Coordinates of C-alpha atoms and ligand atoms in Angstrom, one line a residue:
Chain I
M112 CA -34.0 -23.2 -31.4
L113 CA -32.0 -21.5 -33.5
A114 CA -31.6 -24.6 -35.9
H115 CA -29.1 -22.8 -38.5
V116 CA -26.6 -21.1 -36.0
A117 CA -23.2 -22.4 -37.2
R118 CA -21.1 -19.5 -36.1
F119 CA -20.6 -18.2 -32.8
Y120 CA -18.1 -14.8 -32.4
H121 CA -16.6 -13.5 -29.2
P122 CA -15.6 -9.9 -30.4
T123 CA -13.9 -7.9 -27.5
T124 CA -14.7 -4.5 -29.1
V125 CA -18.0 -2.5 -30.3
E126 CA -16.3 -1.8 -33.4
E127 CA -15.8 -5.5 -34.3
A128 CA -19.1 -6.5 -32.8
C129 CA -20.6 -4.2 -35.3
S130 CA -18.9 -5.0 -38.3
L131 CA -19.8 -8.7 -37.5
L132 CA -23.4 -7.6 -37.1
A133 CA -23.1 -5.9 -40.7
A134 CA -22.1 -9.0 -42.5
K135 CA -24.0 -9.2 -45.5
D136 CA -23.5 -13.0 -46.5
H137 CA -25.1 -14.4 -43.4
K138 CA -27.2 -13.0 -40.8
N139 CA -25.6 -12.5 -37.4
V140 CA -27.5 -11.1 -34.3
A141 CA -26.3 -10.0 -31.0
L142 CA -26.4 -12.1 -28.0
A143 CA -26.8 -10.6 -24.5
G144 CA -28.1 -12.8 -21.6
G145 CA -29.7 -15.0 -24.3
T146 CA -32.9 -15.6 -22.4
H147 CA -34.8 -14.6 -25.2
L148 CA -32.6 -15.8 -28.0
A149 CA -32.4 -19.2 -26.4
V150 CA -36.3 -19.8 -26.3
V151 CA -37.3 -18.5 -30.0
E152 CA -37.6 -20.7 -32.8
D153 CA -35.6 -18.6 -35.8
S154 CA -34.2 -20.7 -38.6
G155 CA -33.1 -17.0 -40.2
I156 CA -30.4 -16.5 -37.8
E157 CA -27.1 -18.1 -38.5
G158 CA -24.6 -16.6 -36.4
L159 CA -24.3 -15.4 -32.7
V160 CA -22.2 -12.1 -31.9
D161 CA -21.5 -12.6 -28.0
L162 CA -21.7 -9.2 -26.4
K163 CA -20.0 -10.3 -23.2
G164 CA -16.6 -9.6 -24.2
L165 CA -17.3 -6.1 -24.7
K166 CA -17.1 -5.0 -21.2
L167 CA -20.1 -3.1 -20.9
T168 CA -20.9 -3.8 -17.2
H169 CA -19.9 -0.3 -16.1
Q170 CA -22.4 1.7 -13.3
R171 CA -21.0 5.3 -12.7
R172 CA -22.5 8.4 -10.8
E173 CA -21.3 11.3 -12.1
N174 CA -22.5 15.1 -12.2
G175 CA -25.9 14.1 -11.2
R176 CA -26.2 11.4 -13.7
I177 CA -26.2 7.7 -13.4
T178 CA -24.8 5.8 -16.6
I179 CA -25.5 1.8 -16.9
G180 CA -23.7 -0.4 -19.4
A181 CA -25.9 -2.5 -21.6
M182 CA -24.4 -5.9 -20.6
N183 CA -25.1 -5.3 -16.8
P184 CA -27.1 -8.5 -15.8
V185 CA -30.5 -7.0 -13.9
E186 CA -29.4 -8.6 -10.8
D187 CA -26.5 -6.2 -10.3
L188 CA -28.8 -3.1 -10.4
K189 CA -30.9 -4.8 -7.9
T190 CA -28.3 -5.3 -5.6
S191 CA -26.1 -2.1 -6.7
T192 CA -24.9 0.3 -4.0
L193 CA -24.5 3.1 -6.4
L194 CA -28.1 3.3 -7.4
S195 CA -29.8 5.3 -4.7
G196 CA -31.9 8.4 -4.8
P197 CA -35.3 8.5 -6.6
G198 CA -34.0 7.6 -10.2
G199 CA -31.7 5.0 -8.8
N200 CA -34.4 3.5 -6.4
L201 CA -36.8 3.0 -9.5
L202 CA -34.2 1.4 -11.2
R203 CA -33.3 -0.8 -8.5
L204 CA -36.9 -1.5 -8.0
S205 CA -37.8 -2.4 -11.4
A206 CA -34.8 -4.7 -11.9
A207 CA -35.7 -6.5 -8.4
A208 CA -39.3 -7.2 -10.3
I209 CA -37.8 -9.4 -12.9
G210 CA -38.3 -13.0 -13.0
S211 CA -36.4 -15.2 -10.3
T212 CA -32.6 -15.2 -9.3
P213 CA -31.2 -17.3 -12.0
L214 CA -33.1 -15.3 -14.6
R215 CA -32.1 -12.0 -13.2
H216 CA -28.3 -13.2 -13.4
A217 CA -28.9 -13.7 -16.9
I218 CA -31.0 -11.0 -18.4
T219 CA -29.1 -8.0 -19.3
V220 CA -30.2 -4.0 -19.2
G221 CA -29.9 -3.9 -22.8
G222 CA -31.6 -7.1 -23.6
N223 CA -34.5 -6.2 -21.5
L224 CA -35.2 -2.7 -23.3
V225 CA -34.5 -4.3 -26.9
A226 CA -36.5 -7.3 -26.9
A227 CA -39.4 -5.0 -25.2
F228 CA -42.2 -7.5 -24.3
P229 CA -45.5 -6.7 -22.2
W230 CA -44.0 -8.2 -19.5
S231 CA -40.7 -6.7 -19.6
D232 CA -40.1 -4.6 -16.2
L233 CA -37.3 -2.4 -16.8
P234 CA -39.0 -0.4 -20.0
P235 CA -41.6 1.6 -17.7
A236 CA -39.1 2.8 -15.3
L237 CA -36.7 3.9 -18.2
L238 CA -39.8 5.9 -19.5
A239 CA -40.4 7.5 -16.3
L240 CA -36.7 8.3 -15.9
D241 CA -36.7 10.1 -19.4
T242 CA -33.6 7.8 -20.0
E243 CA -31.3 8.3 -22.7
V244 CA -30.4 5.2 -24.9
V245 CA -26.6 5.5 -26.1
L246 CA -26.1 3.6 -29.7
R247 CA -23.2 2.7 -31.4
R248 CA -22.7 1.8 -34.9
G249 CA -18.8 1.1 -35.0
K250 CA -17.3 4.3 -34.0
E251 CA -20.5 6.5 -35.0
E252 CA -22.5 7.2 -31.9
R253 CA -26.2 8.6 -31.3
V254 CA -28.2 9.0 -28.2
L255 CA -32.1 8.9 -28.4
P256 CA -34.7 9.5 -25.9
I257 CA -36.1 6.0 -24.6
G258 CA -39.8 6.8 -25.9
K259 CA -38.4 6.8 -29.3
L260 CA -37.8 3.2 -29.1
Y261 CA -41.1 2.3 -28.4
E262 CA -43.1 4.6 -30.8
T263 CA -42.9 1.5 -32.8
R264 CA -40.6 -1.6 -31.9
P265 CA -37.2 -0.9 -30.7
T266 CA -35.9 -3.2 -33.6
D267 CA -37.4 -0.7 -36.3
V268 CA -35.3 1.9 -34.8
I269 CA -32.1 0.1 -33.9
K270 CA -30.3 -0.9 -37.3
A271 CA -29.0 -4.4 -37.7
D272 CA -25.3 -3.5 -37.0
E273 CA -26.0 -1.0 -33.9
L274 CA -25.8 -1.7 -30.6
V275 CA -27.1 -0.3 -27.3
T276 CA -24.1 0.2 -25.2
E277 CA -25.3 2.1 -22.4
I278 CA -28.2 4.2 -20.7
R279 CA -28.1 7.5 -18.9
V280 CA -30.5 8.6 -16.2
S281 CA -30.9 11.6 -14.4
E282 CA -30.4 11.0 -10.3
F283 CA -33.2 13.5 -9.9
A284 CA -31.6 14.0 -6.5
T285 CA -34.0 16.8 -5.3
S286 CA -37.9 17.4 -5.5
T287 CA -38.6 14.1 -6.8
G288 CA -40.6 11.0 -5.9
T289 CA -40.8 7.8 -7.8
A290 CA -42.6 4.6 -7.2
F291 CA -42.8 1.3 -9.0
Q292 CA -45.5 -1.4 -9.0
K293 CA -45.7 -4.9 -10.7
V294 CA -48.7 -6.9 -10.5
A295 CA -48.5 -10.5 -11.2
R296 CA -50.2 -13.9 -10.1
T297 CA -47.1 -14.8 -8.4
K298 CA -43.7 -13.0 -7.6
N299 CA -42.1 -14.9 -10.4
D300 CA -44.9 -14.6 -13.3
Y301 CA -45.0 -12.3 -16.1
A302 CA -46.7 -8.9 -15.1
L303 CA -50.7 -8.2 -15.5
I304 CA -49.9 -4.4 -15.0
T305 CA -46.7 -2.7 -14.4
V306 CA -46.4 0.8 -13.4
A307 CA -43.9 3.4 -12.8
V308 CA -44.2 6.9 -11.7
R309 CA -41.9 10.1 -11.1
L310 CA -43.4 13.4 -9.7
T311 CA -40.8 16.2 -9.9
L312 CA -42.0 19.3 -8.0
K313 CA -41.5 22.8 -7.8
D314 CA -42.5 25.4 -5.5
G315 CA -44.7 23.0 -4.3
L316 CA -46.5 22.1 -7.6
I317 CA -45.8 19.3 -9.8
S318 CA -43.7 20.8 -12.6
E319 CA -43.2 17.1 -14.2
A320 CA -45.1 14.1 -13.8
R321 CA -44.4 10.7 -15.6
V322 CA -46.8 7.7 -15.5
A323 CA -45.5 4.7 -17.7
L324 CA -46.8 1.4 -17.8
N325 CA -46.4 -2.2 -19.1
G326 CA -47.9 -5.3 -19.0
L327 CA -51.6 -4.3 -20.1
T328 CA -50.5 -2.5 -23.2
R329 CA -49.0 -3.8 -26.3
R330 CA -45.9 -2.3 -25.7
P331 CA -44.6 0.1 -23.0
C332 CA -46.1 3.5 -23.1
R333 CA -46.8 6.6 -21.1
I334 CA -50.1 7.9 -20.3
T335 CA -49.9 11.5 -21.2
S336 CA -53.7 12.3 -20.4
V337 CA -52.7 11.8 -16.9
E338 CA -49.4 13.4 -17.0
T339 CA -50.9 16.5 -18.5
F340 CA -53.5 16.4 -15.9
L341 CA -51.2 16.5 -12.8
T342 CA -49.1 18.9 -14.2
G343 CA -49.0 22.4 -12.1
K344 CA -51.1 21.0 -9.6
K345 CA -50.5 19.9 -6.0
C346 CA -49.9 16.5 -4.3
D347 CA -53.0 15.7 -3.0
K348 CA -55.0 12.7 -2.4
D349 CA -58.4 13.9 -4.5
I350 CA -56.1 15.0 -7.5
F351 CA -54.5 11.9 -7.4
R352 CA -57.7 10.1 -7.5
E353 CA -59.3 12.3 -10.3
A354 CA -55.8 11.8 -12.2
A355 CA -56.3 7.9 -12.0
K356 CA -59.9 7.9 -13.6
K357 CA -58.1 9.2 -16.8
A358 CA -55.7 6.1 -17.0
G359 CA -57.6 4.3 -19.8
D360 CA -57.9 7.4 -21.8
G361 CA -56.2 7.1 -25.2
I362 CA -54.9 3.8 -24.4
E363 CA -55.6 0.2 -25.7
L364 CA -55.7 -2.3 -22.9
T365 CA -55.0 -5.8 -23.7
S366 CA -56.7 -9.3 -22.8
D367 CA -55.3 -12.4 -22.3
F368 CA -55.7 -15.7 -20.1
R369 CA -53.8 -14.1 -17.4
A370 CA -56.3 -11.3 -17.0
S371 CA -59.2 -10.0 -18.9
R372 CA -59.5 -6.6 -20.6
E373 CA -62.4 -5.6 -18.2
Y374 CA -60.1 -6.6 -15.1
R375 CA -57.5 -4.7 -16.1
E376 CA -59.4 -1.6 -16.7
E377 CA -61.0 -1.8 -13.1
V378 CA -57.6 -2.2 -11.4
L379 CA -55.5 0.0 -13.3
P380 CA -56.6 3.3 -11.8
V381 CA -56.0 1.6 -8.2
Y382 CA -52.5 1.0 -9.0
I383 CA -51.7 4.4 -10.7
R384 CA -53.4 6.2 -7.6
R385 CA -51.2 4.2 -5.1
C386 CA -48.2 4.7 -7.0
L387 CA -48.7 8.5 -7.1
E388 CA -49.3 8.5 -3.3
E389 CA -46.2 6.5 -2.8
A390 CA -44.1 9.0 -5.0
A391 CA -45.6 11.8 -3.3
A392 CA -44.7 10.5 0.0
N393 CA -41.0 9.9 -0.9
V394 CA -40.3 13.3 -2.6
S395 CA -36.3 13.7 -1.8
K396 CA -35.8 17.1 -0.1
Chain X
M1350 CA -16.1 -25.6 -32.2
K1351 CA -14.2 -25.6 -29.3
L1352 CA -15.5 -24.7 -25.9
N1353 CA -12.8 -24.2 -23.2
I1354 CA -14.3 -24.0 -19.5
T1355 CA -13.3 -24.8 -15.8
L1356 CA -15.5 -27.4 -15.1
N1357 CA -15.6 -28.5 -11.3
G1358 CA -11.9 -27.2 -10.9
A1359 CA -10.6 -29.2 -14.0
K1360 CA -9.8 -27.7 -17.4
K1361 CA -11.8 -29.1 -20.2
S1362 CA -11.8 -28.4 -23.7
L1363 CA -14.9 -30.0 -25.5
E1364 CA -16.2 -30.1 -29.1
I1365 CA -19.7 -28.2 -29.4
A1366 CA -22.1 -27.2 -31.9
P1367 CA -22.2 -23.2 -32.1
N1368 CA -26.0 -23.6 -31.1
A1369 CA -25.5 -25.9 -28.5
Y1370 CA -27.0 -25.2 -24.7
L1371 CA -25.1 -25.6 -21.9
L1372 CA -27.2 -28.3 -20.4
D1373 CA -26.7 -30.8 -23.3
V1374 CA -23.2 -30.1 -23.2
L1375 CA -22.9 -30.7 -19.2
R1376 CA -24.9 -33.8 -19.6
D1377 CA -23.9 -35.5 -22.8
L1378 CA -20.4 -34.4 -23.4
A1379 CA -19.2 -33.7 -19.9
G1380 CA -21.0 -36.5 -18.4
M1381 CA -22.5 -34.3 -15.3
K1382 CA -25.9 -36.1 -14.9
S1383 CA -26.7 -34.0 -12.1
V1384 CA -27.8 -31.6 -14.3
K1385 CA -31.6 -31.6 -14.8
R1386 CA -34.1 -30.9 -17.8
G1387 CA -37.3 -29.8 -16.1
C1388 CA -39.1 -27.0 -18.2
G1389 CA -36.5 -26.8 -20.9
E1390 CA -37.3 -22.9 -20.9
G1391 CA -36.2 -20.9 -18.0
T1392 CA -39.0 -21.6 -15.3
C1393 CA -37.9 -24.2 -13.1
G1394 CA -34.0 -24.2 -12.1
A1395 CA -33.8 -27.9 -12.3
C1396 CA -30.9 -27.3 -14.9
A1397 CA -29.1 -24.4 -12.7
V1398 CA -25.6 -24.3 -12.5
L1399 CA -23.0 -21.8 -11.3
I1400 CA -21.2 -19.9 -14.2
D1401 CA -18.2 -17.7 -12.9
G1402 CA -20.1 -17.7 -9.4
R1403 CA -23.6 -17.0 -10.9
L1404 CA -26.5 -19.0 -10.8
R1405 CA -28.0 -19.3 -14.4
N1406 CA -30.3 -21.7 -16.0
S1407 CA -28.1 -24.0 -18.3
C1408 CA -31.2 -25.0 -20.5
I1409 CA -31.4 -21.4 -21.8
T1410 CA -27.5 -20.5 -21.9
F1411 CA -25.7 -21.0 -24.9
A1412 CA -22.9 -23.2 -24.1
A1413 CA -20.2 -21.0 -26.4
H1414 CA -21.3 -18.1 -24.3
C1415 CA -19.3 -19.7 -21.5
E1416 CA -16.0 -19.7 -23.2
G1417 CA -13.1 -19.2 -20.7
A1418 CA -15.8 -19.4 -17.6
T1419 CA -15.6 -21.5 -14.5
V1420 CA -18.7 -23.6 -14.0
L1421 CA -19.9 -25.5 -10.9
T1422 CA -22.1 -28.3 -11.0
V1423 CA -23.3 -30.5 -7.6
E1424 CA -20.6 -32.9 -8.9
G1425 CA -18.1 -30.3 -8.0
I1426 CA -19.4 -29.5 -4.5
G1427 CA -19.5 -33.2 -2.7
S1428 CA -19.7 -36.6 -3.2
H1429 CA -21.6 -39.8 -1.7
E1430 CA -18.5 -40.3 0.5
H1431 CA -17.8 -36.7 1.4
P1432 CA -21.1 -34.8 0.9
H1433 CA -21.1 -30.8 1.2
I1434 CA -22.7 -29.6 4.5
L1435 CA -25.6 -28.3 2.4
Q1436 CA -26.2 -31.9 1.0
K1437 CA -26.1 -33.2 4.6
A1438 CA -28.5 -30.5 5.6
F1439 CA -31.0 -31.4 3.0
V1440 CA -31.0 -34.9 3.7
N1441 CA -31.3 -34.3 7.7
H1442 CA -34.4 -32.0 7.1
G1443 CA -36.1 -34.3 4.4
A1444 CA -35.7 -31.4 1.7
T1445 CA -35.2 -34.4 -0.4
Q1446 CA -37.7 -36.8 -2.0
C1447 CA -37.5 -37.6 -5.7
G1448 CA -34.3 -35.4 -5.7
Y1449 CA -34.9 -33.7 -9.1
C1450 CA -34.9 -30.0 -7.9
N1451 CA -31.9 -30.7 -5.5
P1452 CA -28.7 -30.0 -7.8
G1453 CA -30.5 -26.8 -8.8
S1454 CA -31.3 -25.8 -5.3
L1455 CA -28.2 -26.7 -3.7
L1456 CA -26.3 -24.6 -6.1
A1457 CA -28.9 -21.7 -5.6
A1458 CA -28.1 -22.2 -1.7
K1459 CA -24.4 -22.3 -2.2
A1460 CA -24.4 -19.1 -4.5
L1461 CA -26.1 -17.6 -1.6
L1462 CA -23.7 -18.8 1.3
D1463 CA -20.7 -18.0 -0.8
R1464 CA -21.9 -14.4 -0.8
N1465 CA -23.7 -14.1 2.5
P1466 CA -22.7 -16.5 5.2
D1467 CA -25.3 -15.4 7.6
P1468 CA -28.6 -15.1 5.5
T1469 CA -32.0 -14.2 7.1
M1470 CA -35.1 -16.6 5.9
D1471 CA -36.2 -14.0 3.5
Q1472 CA -32.7 -14.0 1.9
V1473 CA -32.9 -17.8 1.8
K1474 CA -36.2 -17.7 0.1
E1475 CA -35.5 -15.0 -2.2
A1476 CA -32.2 -16.9 -3.2
L1477 CA -34.1 -20.2 -4.1
D1478 CA -37.2 -18.3 -5.7
G1479 CA -35.9 -19.9 -9.4
N1480 CA -36.0 -23.2 -8.1
L1481 CA -39.3 -25.3 -8.2
C1482 CA -39.8 -28.4 -5.7
R1483 CA -42.9 -30.8 -6.4
C1484 CA -42.1 -32.9 -3.2
T1485 CA -41.1 -31.3 -0.1
G1486 CA -42.9 -28.1 0.1
Y1487 CA -40.1 -25.5 0.4
V1488 CA -40.0 -25.3 4.3
K1489 CA -37.6 -27.9 4.7
R1490 CA -35.2 -26.8 2.4
I1491 CA -35.3 -23.5 3.8
D1492 CA -34.8 -24.9 7.4
A1493 CA -31.8 -26.8 5.6
V1494 CA -30.1 -23.8 4.3
L1495 CA -30.5 -21.9 7.7
D1496 CA -29.2 -24.8 9.2
A1497 CA -26.1 -25.4 7.2
A1498 CA -25.2 -21.6 7.4
K1499 CA -25.2 -22.1 11.1
E1500 CA -23.0 -25.2 10.7
M1501 CA -20.7 -23.8 8.4
K1502 CA -20.5 -20.7 10.7
S1503 CA -19.4 -22.9 13.8
S1504 CA -16.7 -24.9 11.7
R1505 CA -15.4 -21.5 10.6
E1506 CA -15.3 -20.5 14.1
E1507 CA -13.3 -23.8 15.1
K1508 CA -11.1 -23.3 12.9
R1509 CA -9.8 -20.0 14.2
Ligands
FAD1260 C1 -38.9 -17.9 -17.8 C2 -38.6 -16.3 -18.2 C3 -39.2 -15.4 -17.4 C4 -39.0 -13.9 -17.7 N1 -39.8 -12.8 -16.9 C5 -39.4 -11.8 -16.9 C6 -40.1 -10.9 -16.2 O1 -40.7 -11.0 -15.3 N2 -39.9 -9.6 -16.1 C7 -38.9 -9.0 -17.1 O2 -38.6 -7.8 -17.4 N3 -38.4 -10.1 -18.2 C8 -38.5 -11.5 -18.1 N4 -37.9 -12.2 -19.1 C9 -36.8 -11.9 -19.6 C10 -37.4 -11.4 -21.0 O3 -38.5 -12.2 -21.6 C11 -36.2 -11.4 -22.1 O4 -35.9 -12.6 -22.4 C12 -34.9 -10.8 -21.7 O5 -35.1 -9.2 -21.4 C13 -34.0 -10.4 -22.9 O6 -32.6 -9.8 -22.3 P1 -31.6 -11.0 -22.4 O7 -30.3 -9.7 -21.9 O8 -31.7 -12.2 -22.2 O9 -31.4 -10.8 -24.2 P2 -31.1 -11.7 -25.4 O10 -31.9 -12.8 -25.5 O11 -29.7 -12.0 -25.4 O12 -31.3 -10.9 -26.6 C14 -32.7 -10.3 -26.9 C15 -32.8 -9.5 -28.1 O13 -32.2 -8.3 -27.8 C16 -31.1 -8.0 -28.8 N5 -30.1 -7.2 -27.9 C17 -29.8 -7.8 -26.7 N6 -28.7 -6.8 -26.1 C18 -28.4 -5.7 -27.3 C19 -27.7 -4.7 -27.0 N7 -27.0 -4.3 -26.3 N8 -27.8 -3.9 -28.4 C20 -28.9 -4.2 -29.3 N9 -29.5 -5.4 -29.3 C21 -29.4 -6.1 -28.3 C22 -30.6 -9.4 -29.3 O14 -30.0 -9.1 -30.7 C23 -32.1 -9.8 -29.2 O15 -32.6 -9.6 -30.5 C24 -38.1 -13.5 -18.6 C25 -37.5 -14.8 -19.5 C26 -37.8 -15.9 -19.3 C27 -36.9 -16.6 -20.0
FES1261 S1 -34.9 -27.0 -17.1 FE1 -33.9 -25.1 -17.2 S2 -35.1 -24.0 -15.9 FE2 -36.4 -25.7 -16.3
FES1262 S1 -37.6 -33.2 -4.1 FE1 -39.0 -33.7 -5.8 S2 -39.0 -31.8 -6.8 FE2 -38.0 -31.5 -5.2

């Protein structure tokens, strides 16, 4: 409950929204789908700045790039006819893995990547696609690689009066395969493990490997030990098996009532191997 | 603050608190008692309504976020005297026992059929995946929605 929210704003431009967020006399925060803000207890928040009127619901494909507005409900990614190819497919699959139908109609792309929880399903896919995040502070714009947001917490990087307005992803139209896997007790439950993989090939060898995780780490991350091992190698079952064994290297796995650390340690390599095989099998010509 | 919405076809202007949830506004200020509180945290769908045609859980939706929107509750789709085809199908298939989940699942079904008049069983399952029912066991309501879709199709064809 946001007990002290006494103001609710409906700005219609990014500039107007940012200036409301910059207010010194009381604390305003941005409201997107509200699925997180509606369930938190935060008596410090005094005003909500609804981003609904900013018209950030665009989806475009131009010059091999996909651009998606921050206020797209994730359901609109899931059902998008514009999103195709290895990059678009990975976005669609990760959006489809989120919650239930009414939740997907509420949860937005921007909210899911900013309020990144262990169960957030978009972030690993965004990491695997080397997504660029466009931030606006009034007229001022900066573009950050998604990985930057997850080095610490996104809110440490995004300023209080700054907004995510869109994300940009390469289509990876050729020589690329992607795969996504969410492991959960039921389809609607939070993930125990989320894996997103991209393999981009050159002359038959892996030139770029991305293996990104969530669900079993404190925040979304890439496993660079596996990525480095795969770079320059062939797509081969034995190589994938070997790569998957390195999955736990350098990352700290979590333990909670849904699954123990030991369980996660045991099954993580299996899901990584399967995702690598699936990505290799659907490499676009 | 004022909230202006079109609720079940009628324009409403309601005086709300800026931090109010749509669930409470619909039940307590607008008298729409079909909207139920189950979990209160977005997991059960008992409170689901259609906001501009989208199924949303009203317990985790700020009322002020709906300014200018069209909101539909079960009161807006049928009545005791003139039930909606979906409501009749739920009764005929025994997809209602305590009835607590029905308003949400009926609206989930309506949102599906508005978009896709001829759904497959898997599409019905997915459309209702956010609406828990602790009584009827799910099969009956899936049959009910598929049946309602068929009946709506034949009544459309009759009209032609
Ligand atoms: C029952 C339930 C189950 C869920 N299951 C899943 C699941 O399986 N997988 C999954 O991925 N997610 C799931 N979620 C959603 C997840 O927990 C977050 O609630 C959601 O991603 C937040 O998105 P939102 O658009 O609702 O953001 P909001 O709640 O509106 O905002 C969240 C935070 O992000 C900030 N913010 C939002 N948009 C912007 C922007 N454009 N720029 C800057 N800051 C911004 C807000 O200020 C706020 O601090 C679930 C949620 C619930 C309630
Ligand atoms: S009461 Fe809203 S989802 Fe359960
Ligand atoms: S009829 Fe009782 S919960 Fe569904």
